């Protein structure tokens, strides 16, 4: 099954580039840059990857990002991810980055975007990519607007904006101004909602921000009217099962609602969120839920198809990617 999933053409739509920073690269960059990490060894760092909830993860995640300083560091980070994504059958990656995490440390947004873009250009023949700038919701709405203004000279390098970080207590409607600016600039809109917080956050992301996709969205199931809306409007959910397990949203992955929502007609996708921290890249996420929830081959194909359909890639390329997916599935014999 793993080989079938690996070869399945798919899009990754929920991936934080800072969350792909593996301990080895983190220590290498910290050493090179003279950055003091609050961990003495890779083993000590890995041992700290036991999370109670989203907040307990975010503390370590922001500490780790401090190792990234130069344009080349950001390029190295993106190259490592893209090499892995290509090997995992990802044909389109829409990658989140958190500029405020770096700007707070005195790093120019142009350094971040420049490095990420350089690596994306290097991989342009093997994978289609786009960058999504995420606003940190634990910071102020004014900070989000200022970040968008700082990004204005680089808008040709990004395809959209998103909203991430500490969800509970920081509802989407706080960020209407920043999202309005992004919409006026012609960017695509996504938002984390319903990862830990109530379905009202998902409604708010849809109604107030105009989010076209919901990142996570697993708490939507608590509101049948919302689920019906997601089905009717075919709003994609970018789910991340291993993340949900590690952050104790579904401590037992067998309780994950991905299959129920998929069978209810929600446009569900599978993604890896922060793979260096949650123990698995995209194929690992597919395999984990396929095994835990006993997904059929057709359901795995459906999820991969959903991911390409839900991506922001141009229509011509989307059609080619979907053709490639169907050709792959037709060419692999069904076993069992
Ligand atoms: N930033 C990185 N990963 C995140 C997650 N799972 N939820 C919110 N913000 C994040
Ligand atoms: Zn996320």
Short mmCIF file of C-alpha atoms and ligand atoms in Angstrom, two decimals:
data_model
loop_
_atom_site.label_atom_id
_atom_site.label_comp_id
_atom_site.label_asym_id
_atom_site.label_seq_id
_atom_site.Cartn_x
_atom_site.Cartn_y
_atom_site.Cartn_z
CA UNK A 1 0.00 0.00 0.00
CA UNK A 2 2.81 2.42 0.82
CA UNK A 3 4.26 2.05 -2.68
CA UNK A 4 0.86 2.68 -4.25
CA UNK A 5 0.39 5.84 -2.16
CA UNK A 6 3.93 7.03 -2.84
CA UNK A 7 3.37 6.85 -6.59
CA UNK A 8 -0.07 8.46 -6.42
CA UNK A 9 0.14 12.01 -7.85
CA UNK A 10 -1.08 14.35 -5.11
CA UNK A 11 -1.00 17.95 -3.90
CA UNK A 12 0.21 19.05 -0.49
CA UNK A 13 -1.84 22.04 0.62
CA UNK A 14 -1.06 22.34 4.33
CA UNK A 15 2.64 22.39 5.05
CA UNK A 16 4.51 24.95 7.16
CA UNK A 17 8.03 25.24 5.78
CA UNK A 18 9.35 26.04 9.28
CA UNK A 19 7.76 22.76 10.36
CA UNK A 20 10.03 20.82 7.99
CA UNK A 21 13.17 21.85 9.88
CA UNK A 22 14.68 18.52 10.88
CA UNK A 23 16.83 18.50 14.05
CA UNK A 24 19.99 17.74 12.04
CA UNK A 25 19.60 20.83 9.83
CA UNK A 26 18.46 22.91 12.83
CA UNK A 27 21.68 22.12 14.72
CA UNK A 28 23.84 22.57 11.63
CA UNK A 29 22.39 26.02 10.89
CA UNK A 30 22.42 27.09 14.56
CA UNK A 31 26.11 26.14 14.78
CA UNK A 32 26.96 27.95 11.53
CA UNK A 33 25.02 31.07 12.59
CA UNK A 34 26.14 31.12 16.22
CA UNK A 35 22.53 30.77 17.42
CA UNK A 36 22.05 29.32 20.91
CA UNK A 37 19.36 26.64 20.94
CA UNK A 38 17.76 25.72 24.27
CA UNK A 39 18.72 22.06 23.65
CA UNK A 40 22.19 20.51 23.96
CA UNK A 41 21.76 17.67 21.50
CA UNK A 42 19.55 16.29 18.78
CA UNK A 43 18.48 13.52 21.16
CA UNK A 44 17.43 16.06 23.79
CA UNK A 45 15.51 18.04 21.18
CA UNK A 46 13.72 14.96 19.86
CA UNK A 47 12.85 13.94 23.42
CA UNK A 48 11.04 17.27 23.81
CA UNK A 49 8.68 16.39 20.93
CA UNK A 50 5.94 15.20 23.27
CA UNK A 51 3.07 17.63 22.99
CA UNK A 52 -0.06 18.15 25.11
CA UNK A 53 -1.76 20.52 22.70
CA UNK A 54 -1.12 23.08 19.95
CA UNK A 55 0.40 25.66 22.30
CA UNK A 56 2.95 23.25 23.76
CA UNK A 57 4.15 22.52 20.21
CA UNK A 58 4.28 26.14 19.06
CA UNK A 59 6.80 27.09 21.77
CA UNK A 60 9.38 24.59 20.47
CA UNK A 61 8.53 25.27 16.85
CA UNK A 62 9.26 29.01 17.18
CA UNK A 63 12.48 28.29 19.10
CA UNK A 64 13.69 26.00 16.33
CA UNK A 65 12.97 28.58 13.62
CA UNK A 66 15.55 30.86 15.27
CA UNK A 67 18.31 28.81 13.59
CA UNK A 68 17.27 30.25 10.19
CA UNK A 69 19.11 33.47 9.40
CA UNK A 70 20.35 33.83 5.81
CA UNK A 71 18.70 33.54 2.40
CA UNK A 72 20.72 30.35 1.86
CA UNK A 73 19.29 28.89 5.09
CA UNK A 74 15.75 29.37 3.84
CA UNK A 75 16.74 27.95 0.46
CA UNK A 76 18.30 24.88 2.11
CA UNK A 77 15.15 24.33 4.15
CA UNK A 78 12.91 24.50 1.08
CA UNK A 79 15.24 22.30 -1.01
CA UNK A 80 15.18 19.58 1.63
CA UNK A 81 11.37 19.67 1.74
CA UNK A 82 10.91 19.71 -2.04
CA UNK A 83 13.29 16.78 -2.54
CA UNK A 84 11.22 14.80 -0.05
CA UNK A 85 7.91 15.92 -1.59
CA UNK A 86 8.98 14.86 -5.09
CA UNK A 87 9.99 11.45 -3.73
CA UNK A 88 6.55 11.22 -2.10
CA UNK A 89 4.67 11.78 -5.37
CA UNK A 90 3.70 15.39 -4.65
CA UNK A 91 3.11 17.16 -7.97
CA UNK A 92 1.94 20.43 -6.45
CA UNK A 93 2.94 21.97 -3.10
CA UNK A 94 1.36 25.12 -1.66
CA UNK A 95 3.73 25.99 1.14
CA UNK A 96 2.99 28.15 4.20
CA UNK A 97 5.60 30.42 5.72
CA UNK A 98 5.42 32.61 8.84
CA UNK A 99 7.27 35.87 8.06
CA UNK A 100 6.48 37.45 11.45
CA UNK A 101 8.48 34.72 13.23
CA UNK A 102 11.53 35.88 11.32
CA UNK A 103 10.84 39.63 11.13
CA UNK A 104 10.54 39.69 14.95
CA UNK A 105 14.17 38.50 14.97
CA UNK A 106 15.28 41.28 12.65
CA UNK A 107 15.29 39.25 9.44
CA UNK A 108 14.01 41.02 6.34
CA UNK A 109 10.95 39.51 4.69
CA UNK A 110 12.85 39.71 1.36
CA UNK A 111 15.54 37.38 2.77
CA UNK A 112 12.88 34.81 3.69
CA UNK A 113 10.95 34.99 0.43
CA UNK A 114 14.12 35.24 -1.67
CA UNK A 115 15.57 32.05 -0.20
CA UNK A 116 12.35 30.08 -0.46
CA UNK A 117 11.82 31.19 -4.06
CA UNK A 118 15.34 30.29 -5.10
CA UNK A 119 14.79 26.70 -4.04
CA UNK A 120 11.35 26.59 -5.66
CA UNK A 121 12.89 27.79 -8.93
CA UNK A 122 15.56 25.08 -8.68
CA UNK A 123 12.82 22.45 -8.49
CA UNK A 124 10.51 23.97 -11.09
CA UNK A 125 11.04 21.06 -13.52
CA UNK A 126 10.00 18.44 -10.97
CA UNK A 127 7.21 20.03 -8.92
CA UNK A 128 4.73 22.87 -9.21
CA UNK A 129 4.83 25.16 -6.16
CA UNK A 130 3.25 28.23 -4.60
CA UNK A 131 3.92 30.22 -1.42
CA UNK A 132 1.23 31.21 1.09
CA UNK A 133 2.07 33.91 3.62
CA UNK A 134 0.52 33.13 7.01
CA UNK A 135 -0.37 35.75 9.59
CA UNK A 136 0.32 34.76 13.20
CA UNK A 137 -3.00 35.07 15.02
CA UNK A 138 -1.40 35.42 18.47
CA UNK A 139 -0.06 38.79 17.27
CA UNK A 140 -2.24 41.85 16.69
CA UNK A 141 -4.43 42.58 13.68
CA UNK A 142 -2.33 45.71 13.09
CA UNK A 143 0.81 43.57 12.96
CA UNK A 144 -0.87 41.41 10.31
CA UNK A 145 -1.65 44.49 8.21
CA UNK A 146 1.91 45.80 8.64
CA UNK A 147 3.26 42.40 7.58
CA UNK A 148 1.11 42.45 4.46
CA UNK A 149 2.44 45.93 3.62
CA UNK A 150 6.02 44.70 4.12
CA UNK A 151 5.25 41.86 1.71
CA UNK A 152 3.78 44.15 -0.97
CA UNK A 153 7.00 44.36 -3.04
CA UNK A 154 7.00 40.55 -3.20
CA UNK A 155 3.37 39.85 -4.04
CA UNK A 156 4.39 38.28 -7.37
CA UNK A 157 6.19 35.63 -5.34
CA UNK A 158 3.17 34.53 -3.29
CA UNK A 159 -0.16 33.03 -4.27
CA UNK A 160 -2.14 33.63 -1.12
CA UNK A 161 -2.40 34.36 2.57
CA UNK A 162 -3.35 32.19 5.53
CA UNK A 163 -3.82 32.38 9.29
CA UNK A 164 -2.03 30.17 11.81
CA UNK A 165 -0.60 29.88 15.34
CA UNK A 166 -2.58 29.81 18.64
CA UNK A 167 -6.21 29.37 17.68
CA UNK A 168 -8.29 29.46 20.85
CA UNK A 169 -8.95 33.07 21.88
CA UNK A 170 -7.78 34.44 18.50
CA UNK A 171 -10.83 34.11 16.23
CA UNK A 172 -10.65 34.77 12.49
CA UNK A 173 -12.74 37.96 12.52
CA UNK A 174 -9.82 39.82 14.16
CA UNK A 175 -7.96 39.60 10.85
CA UNK A 176 -10.56 40.91 8.43
CA UNK A 177 -8.47 43.99 7.52
CA UNK A 178 -5.40 41.99 6.50
CA UNK A 179 -7.49 39.51 4.51
CA UNK A 180 -9.36 42.35 2.78
CA UNK A 181 -6.02 43.79 1.63
CA UNK A 182 -4.93 40.38 0.35
CA UNK A 183 -8.21 39.88 -1.53
CA UNK A 184 -7.94 43.35 -3.11
CA UNK A 185 -4.42 42.39 -4.25
CA UNK A 186 -5.85 39.33 -6.04
CA UNK A 187 -4.46 36.73 -3.64
CA UNK A 188 -6.08 33.45 -2.64
CA UNK A 189 -7.31 33.05 0.94
CA UNK A 190 -7.06 30.16 3.40
CA UNK A 191 -7.19 29.95 7.20
CA UNK A 192 -6.56 27.49 10.01
CA UNK A 193 -9.89 27.01 11.79
CA UNK A 194 -11.53 24.29 13.83
CA UNK A 195 -8.23 22.62 14.69
CA UNK A 196 -8.88 22.95 18.44
CA UNK A 197 -11.50 25.70 18.56
CA UNK A 198 -15.26 25.45 18.04
CA UNK A 199 -17.13 25.34 14.70
CA UNK A 200 -17.88 29.07 15.09
CA UNK A 201 -14.25 29.70 14.11
CA UNK A 202 -14.80 27.83 10.85
CA UNK A 203 -17.96 29.83 10.11
CA UNK A 204 -16.03 33.02 10.84
CA UNK A 205 -13.13 32.06 8.57
CA UNK A 206 -15.63 31.42 5.76
CA UNK A 207 -17.97 34.36 6.36
CA UNK A 208 -15.64 37.08 7.63
CA UNK A 209 -12.33 36.27 5.95
CA UNK A 210 -13.70 34.66 2.78
CA UNK A 211 -11.43 31.64 3.24
CA UNK A 212 -11.56 29.34 0.21
CA UNK A 213 -10.09 26.38 2.10
CA UNK A 214 -10.11 25.53 5.78
CA UNK A 215 -6.89 24.22 7.29
CA UNK A 216 -7.71 21.33 9.64
CA UNK A 217 -11.45 22.01 10.17
CA UNK A 218 -11.85 18.77 12.11
CA UNK A 219 -14.06 20.40 14.77
CA UNK A 220 -16.63 21.19 12.05
CA UNK A 221 -18.17 17.80 12.69
CA UNK A 222 -19.70 19.14 15.92
CA UNK A 223 -22.05 21.37 13.86
CA UNK A 224 -24.19 19.40 11.37
CA UNK A 225 -25.29 22.60 9.66
CA UNK A 226 -21.64 23.50 9.05
CA UNK A 227 -20.87 20.03 7.69
CA UNK A 228 -23.81 20.38 5.30
CA UNK A 229 -22.46 23.77 4.22
CA UNK A 230 -18.98 22.32 3.59
CA UNK A 231 -20.56 19.58 1.48
CA UNK A 232 -22.87 21.93 -0.43
CA UNK A 233 -20.12 24.43 -1.20
CA UNK A 234 -17.41 21.77 -1.57
CA UNK A 235 -15.13 23.72 0.76
CA UNK A 236 -11.87 21.76 1.00
CA UNK A 237 -10.52 20.76 4.41
CA UNK A 238 -6.74 20.33 4.54
CA UNK A 239 -6.47 17.67 7.24
CA UNK A 240 -3.26 16.57 8.94
CA UNK A 241 -3.88 13.33 10.83
CA UNK A 242 -0.45 12.81 12.42
CA UNK A 243 -0.49 16.42 13.61
CA UNK A 244 -3.91 15.88 15.19
CA UNK A 245 -2.64 12.77 16.92
CA UNK A 246 0.56 14.40 18.25
CA UNK A 247 -1.27 17.53 19.44
CA UNK A 248 -3.90 15.37 21.19
CA UNK A 249 -6.82 16.51 19.01
CA UNK A 250 -7.40 12.80 18.33
CA UNK A 251 -4.94 11.08 20.69
CA UNK A 252 -5.89 7.77 19.10
CA UNK A 253 -5.74 8.12 15.32
CA UNK A 254 -8.41 5.43 15.02
CA UNK A 255 -10.85 8.06 16.36
CA UNK A 256 -10.00 10.53 13.58
CA UNK A 257 -13.08 11.80 11.71
CA UNK A 258 -11.43 11.95 8.26
CA UNK A 259 -13.21 8.89 6.92
CA UNK A 260 -16.61 9.91 8.30
CA UNK A 261 -16.36 13.37 6.75
CA UNK A 262 -15.06 11.96 3.46
CA UNK A 263 -18.01 9.54 3.31
CA UNK A 264 -20.35 12.41 4.18
CA UNK A 265 -19.16 14.16 0.99
CA UNK A 266 -16.74 16.74 2.43
CA UNK A 267 -13.79 17.56 0.16
CA UNK A 268 -11.15 16.12 2.47
CA UNK A 269 -7.41 16.23 1.75
CA UNK A 270 -4.42 14.72 3.60
CA UNK A 271 -1.32 16.78 4.42
CA UNK A 272 1.60 16.82 6.83
CA UNK A 273 1.47 20.23 8.62
CA UNK A 274 4.87 20.14 10.42
CA UNK A 275 6.40 16.81 9.44
CA UNK A 276 9.73 17.27 11.23
CA UNK A 277 7.85 17.58 14.52
CA UNK A 278 4.96 15.16 14.06
CA UNK A 279 6.78 12.06 12.86
CA UNK A 280 5.82 11.88 9.23
CA UNK A 281 5.66 13.41 5.78
CA UNK A 282 2.66 13.25 3.46
CA UNK A 283 2.92 9.57 2.53
CA UNK A 284 3.23 8.68 6.22
CA UNK A 285 0.01 10.61 6.85
CA UNK A 286 -1.83 8.79 4.05
CA UNK A 287 -0.57 5.41 5.25
CA UNK A 288 -1.40 6.12 8.91
CA UNK A 289 -5.05 6.95 8.22
CA UNK A 290 -5.47 4.31 5.52
CA UNK A 291 -4.40 1.69 8.08
CA UNK A 292 -6.12 3.13 11.14
CA UNK A 293 -9.43 3.87 9.40
CA UNK A 294 -9.25 1.05 6.88
CA UNK A 295 -9.60 3.33 3.85
CA UNK A 296 -10.19 1.61 0.53
CA UNK A 297 -7.94 2.16 -2.46
CA UNK A 298 -10.75 4.18 -4.08
CA UNK A 299 -10.92 6.42 -1.01
CA UNK A 300 -7.18 7.10 -1.10
CA UNK A 301 -7.48 7.97 -4.78
CA UNK A 302 -10.45 10.21 -3.98
CA UNK A 303 -8.40 12.10 -1.36
CA UNK A 304 -5.51 12.57 -3.80
CA UNK A 305 -7.94 13.77 -6.49
CA UNK A 306 -9.51 16.17 -3.97
CA UNK A 307 -6.08 17.60 -3.21
CA UNK A 308 -5.35 18.44 -6.84
CA UNK A 309 -8.85 19.84 -7.37
CA UNK A 310 -8.56 21.96 -4.21
CA UNK A 311 -5.19 23.39 -5.21
CA UNK A 312 -4.75 26.86 -6.64
CA UNK A 313 -2.76 25.65 -9.65
CA UNK A 314 -3.88 27.01 -13.05
CA UNK A 315 -6.67 25.10 -14.83
CA UNK A 316 -4.48 23.71 -17.63
CA UNK A 317 -1.96 22.24 -15.25
CA UNK A 318 -4.72 20.98 -12.98
CA UNK A 319 -6.27 19.02 -15.84
CA UNK A 320 -2.88 17.51 -16.68
CA UNK A 321 -2.29 16.54 -13.05
CA UNK A 322 -5.72 14.91 -12.81
CA UNK A 323 -5.05 13.04 -16.08
CA UNK A 324 -1.73 11.87 -14.62
CA UNK A 325 -3.50 10.65 -11.50
CA UNK A 326 -6.07 8.66 -13.50
CA UNK A 327 -3.39 7.16 -15.74
CA UNK A 328 -1.40 6.10 -12.68
CA UNK A 329 -4.42 4.46 -11.03
CA UNK A 330 -5.39 2.67 -14.26
CA UNK A 331 -1.84 1.37 -14.62
CA UNK A 332 -1.52 -0.17 -11.17
CA UNK A 333 -3.31 -3.50 -10.83
CA UNK A 334 -5.79 -3.84 -7.96
CA UNK A 335 -4.60 -6.44 -5.48
CA UNK A 336 -6.52 -8.51 -2.87
N1 LIG B 1 1.78 26.62 12.87
C1 LIG B 1 2.44 25.51 12.52
N2 LIG B 1 1.66 24.45 12.68
C2 LIG B 1 0.46 24.88 13.11
C3 LIG B 1 -0.76 24.27 13.45
N3 LIG B 1 -0.93 22.95 13.38
N4 LIG B 1 -1.77 25.04 13.87
C4 LIG B 1 -1.61 26.36 13.97
N5 LIG B 1 -0.49 26.99 13.67
C5 LIG B 1 0.54 26.26 13.24
ZN1 LIG B 2 -0.97 24.06 10.14
#
